Short mmCIF file of C-alpha atoms in Angstrom, two decimals:
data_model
loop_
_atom_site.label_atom_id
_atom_site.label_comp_id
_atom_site.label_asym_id
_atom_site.label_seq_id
_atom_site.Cartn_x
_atom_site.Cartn_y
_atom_site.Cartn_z
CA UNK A 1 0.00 0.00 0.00
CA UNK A 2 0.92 3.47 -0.74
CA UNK A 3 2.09 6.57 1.46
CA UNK A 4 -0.77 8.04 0.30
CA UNK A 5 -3.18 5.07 1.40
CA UNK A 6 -1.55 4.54 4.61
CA UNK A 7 -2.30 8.65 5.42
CA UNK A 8 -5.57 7.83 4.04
CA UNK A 9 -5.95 5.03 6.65
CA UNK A 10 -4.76 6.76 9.28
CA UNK A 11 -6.92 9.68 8.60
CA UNK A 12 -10.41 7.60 9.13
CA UNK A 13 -9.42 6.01 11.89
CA UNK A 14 -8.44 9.09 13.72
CA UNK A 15 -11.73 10.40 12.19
CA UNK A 16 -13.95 7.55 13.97
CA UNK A 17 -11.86 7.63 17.19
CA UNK A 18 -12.62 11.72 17.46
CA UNK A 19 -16.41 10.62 17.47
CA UNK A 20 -15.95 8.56 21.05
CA UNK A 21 -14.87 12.27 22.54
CA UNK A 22 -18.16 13.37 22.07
CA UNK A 23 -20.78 13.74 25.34
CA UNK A 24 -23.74 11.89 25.32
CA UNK A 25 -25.60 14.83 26.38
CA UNK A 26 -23.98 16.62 22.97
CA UNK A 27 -25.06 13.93 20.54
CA UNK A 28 -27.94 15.92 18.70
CA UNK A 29 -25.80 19.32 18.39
CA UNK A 30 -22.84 16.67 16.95
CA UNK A 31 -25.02 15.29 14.35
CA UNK A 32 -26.30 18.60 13.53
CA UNK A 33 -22.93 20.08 13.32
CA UNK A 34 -21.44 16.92 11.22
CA UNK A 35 -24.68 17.13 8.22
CA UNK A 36 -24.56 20.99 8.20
CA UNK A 37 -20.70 20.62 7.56
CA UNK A 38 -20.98 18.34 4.81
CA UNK A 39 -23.83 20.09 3.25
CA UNK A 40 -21.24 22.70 3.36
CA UNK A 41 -18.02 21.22 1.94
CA UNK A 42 -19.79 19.23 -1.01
CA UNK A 43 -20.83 22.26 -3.00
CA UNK A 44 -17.39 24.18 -1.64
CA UNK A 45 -15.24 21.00 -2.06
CA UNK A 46 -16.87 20.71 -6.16
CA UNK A 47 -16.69 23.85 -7.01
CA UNK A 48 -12.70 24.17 -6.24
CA UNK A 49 -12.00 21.30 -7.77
CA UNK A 50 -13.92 22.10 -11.06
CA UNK A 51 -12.53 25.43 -11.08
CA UNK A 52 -9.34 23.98 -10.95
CA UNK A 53 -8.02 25.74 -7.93
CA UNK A 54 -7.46 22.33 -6.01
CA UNK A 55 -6.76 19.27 -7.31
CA UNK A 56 -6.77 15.53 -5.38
CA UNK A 57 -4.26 13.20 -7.57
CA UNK A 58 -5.14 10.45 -5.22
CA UNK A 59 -9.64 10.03 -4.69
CA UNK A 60 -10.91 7.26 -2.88
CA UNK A 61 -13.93 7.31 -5.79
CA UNK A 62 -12.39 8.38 -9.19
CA UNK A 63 -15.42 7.49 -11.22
CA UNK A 64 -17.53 9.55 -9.14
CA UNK A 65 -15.99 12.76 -7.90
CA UNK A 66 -12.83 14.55 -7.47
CA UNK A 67 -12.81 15.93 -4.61
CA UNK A 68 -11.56 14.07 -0.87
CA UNK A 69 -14.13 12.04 0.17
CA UNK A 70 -12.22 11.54 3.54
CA UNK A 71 -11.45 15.14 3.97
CA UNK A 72 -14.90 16.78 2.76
CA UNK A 73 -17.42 13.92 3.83
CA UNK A 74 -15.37 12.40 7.19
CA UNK A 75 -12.83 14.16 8.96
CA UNK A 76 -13.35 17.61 8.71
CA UNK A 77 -17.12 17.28 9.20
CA UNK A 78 -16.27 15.09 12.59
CA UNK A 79 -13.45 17.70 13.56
CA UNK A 80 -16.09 20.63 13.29
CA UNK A 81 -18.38 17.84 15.47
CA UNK A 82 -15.55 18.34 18.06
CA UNK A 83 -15.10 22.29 17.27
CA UNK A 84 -18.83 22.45 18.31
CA UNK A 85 -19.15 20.21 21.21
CA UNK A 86 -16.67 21.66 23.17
CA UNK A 87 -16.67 25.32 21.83
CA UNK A 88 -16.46 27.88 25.11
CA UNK A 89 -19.88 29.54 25.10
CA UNK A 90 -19.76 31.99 27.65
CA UNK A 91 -16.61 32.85 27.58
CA UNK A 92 -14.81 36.04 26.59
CA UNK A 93 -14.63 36.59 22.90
CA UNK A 94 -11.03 36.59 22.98
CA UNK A 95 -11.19 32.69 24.19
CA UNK A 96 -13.83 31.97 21.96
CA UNK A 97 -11.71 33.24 18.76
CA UNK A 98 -8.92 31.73 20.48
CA UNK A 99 -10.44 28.72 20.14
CA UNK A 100 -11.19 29.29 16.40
CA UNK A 101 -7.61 29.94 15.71
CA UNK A 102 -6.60 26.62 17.70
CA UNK A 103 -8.57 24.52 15.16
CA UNK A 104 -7.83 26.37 12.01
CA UNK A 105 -4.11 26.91 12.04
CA UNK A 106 -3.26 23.15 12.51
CA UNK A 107 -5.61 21.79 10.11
CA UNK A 108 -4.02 24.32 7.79
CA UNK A 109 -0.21 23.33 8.79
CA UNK A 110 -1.69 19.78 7.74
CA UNK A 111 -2.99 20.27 4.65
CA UNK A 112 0.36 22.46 3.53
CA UNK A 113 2.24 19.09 4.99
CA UNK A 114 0.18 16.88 3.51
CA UNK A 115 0.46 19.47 -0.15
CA UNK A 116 4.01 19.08 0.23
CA UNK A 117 5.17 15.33 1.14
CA UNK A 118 2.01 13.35 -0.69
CA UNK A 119 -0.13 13.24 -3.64
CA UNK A 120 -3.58 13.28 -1.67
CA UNK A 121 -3.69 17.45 -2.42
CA UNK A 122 -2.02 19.87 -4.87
CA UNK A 123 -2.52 23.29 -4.96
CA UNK A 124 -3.55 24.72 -8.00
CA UNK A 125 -4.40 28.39 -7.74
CA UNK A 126 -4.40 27.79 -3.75
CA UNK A 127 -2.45 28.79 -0.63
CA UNK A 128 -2.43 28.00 2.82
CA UNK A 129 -4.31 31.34 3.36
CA UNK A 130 -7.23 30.44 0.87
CA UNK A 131 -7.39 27.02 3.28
CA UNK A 132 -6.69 28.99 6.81
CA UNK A 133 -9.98 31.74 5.74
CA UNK A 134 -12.04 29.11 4.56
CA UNK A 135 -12.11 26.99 7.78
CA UNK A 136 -12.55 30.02 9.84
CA UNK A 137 -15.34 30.93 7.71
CA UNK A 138 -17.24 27.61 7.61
CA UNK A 139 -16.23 27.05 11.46
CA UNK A 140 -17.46 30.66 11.97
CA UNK A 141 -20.76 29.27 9.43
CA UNK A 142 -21.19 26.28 11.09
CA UNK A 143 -21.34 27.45 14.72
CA UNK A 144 -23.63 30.75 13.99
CA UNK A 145 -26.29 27.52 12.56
CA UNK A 146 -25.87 25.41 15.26
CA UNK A 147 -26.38 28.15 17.59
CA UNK A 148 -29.61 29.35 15.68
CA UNK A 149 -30.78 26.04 15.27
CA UNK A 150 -30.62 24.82 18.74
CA UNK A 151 -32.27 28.62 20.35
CA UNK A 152 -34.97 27.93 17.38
CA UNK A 153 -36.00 24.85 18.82
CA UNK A 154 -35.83 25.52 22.57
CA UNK A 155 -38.15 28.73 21.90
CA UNK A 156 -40.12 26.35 19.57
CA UNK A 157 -40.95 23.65 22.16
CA UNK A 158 -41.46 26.09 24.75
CA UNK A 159 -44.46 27.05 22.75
CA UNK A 160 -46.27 24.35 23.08
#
């Protein structure tokens, strides 16, 4: 097997480990968080690819897409699961966007390791800052809808 498959490997079971970190009690905001994130990078993940600004050499499903399935369908869906979970509400704003930063800059230093040393990502007409603003952005995305989503249905129920 591969570098590329071992990393590959490696990637989804460090993916399905990150899911046993979650609380019980957190469950419904996870699985929120994890479908709004992939309804998220599938359109993103498409779109970069067809426009040529990314490109995968390596795809788990050549005949049917381009793009990462690992990266936009598993891991980075489950690592915004974790973002979510444990993200400091109530906190000062400067923790809170501390806490952005903490997740975005290593999943960039990653992908520009992973860009570098492996054929799984190539950038095209992309940089490490195009892949540091949009995980802040879709973190930043993903946490305003969980947040909405979850004071929606509180006031909802409440109702009744």
């Amino acid at each position: 097997m591969s570098m590329d498959r071992w990393v590959l490997t490696a990637v989804w079971a460090l993916s399905f480990g990150l899911i046993f970190t979650i609380p019980r009690r957190k469950v419904r905001l996870a699985v929120v968080s994890f479908l709004f994130k992939q309804m998220l990078t599938c359109p993103i993940g498409l779109m970069v690819v067809e426009y040529n600004l990314l490109a995968y050499p390596v795809v788990e499903l050549p005949d049917v897409s381009r793009t990462s399935m690992t990266y936009e369908y598993l891991a980075y869906p489950i690592i915004c699961m974790v973002f979510n979970c444990y993200y400091p509400t109530g906190r000062s704003r400067w923790l809170q966007f501390s806490y952005y930063i903490t997740f975005c800059i290593p999943l960039t230093i990653t992908e520009v390791i992973l860009e570098h040393y492996t054929n799984l990502v190539r950038y095209v007409h992309w940089s490490w800052f195009c892949t540091w603003l949009s995980l802040m952005i879709t973190f930043l995305l993903s946490r305003m809808f969980c947040v909405w989503f979850f004071t929606r249905r509180k006031a909802s129920s409440s109702n009744l």
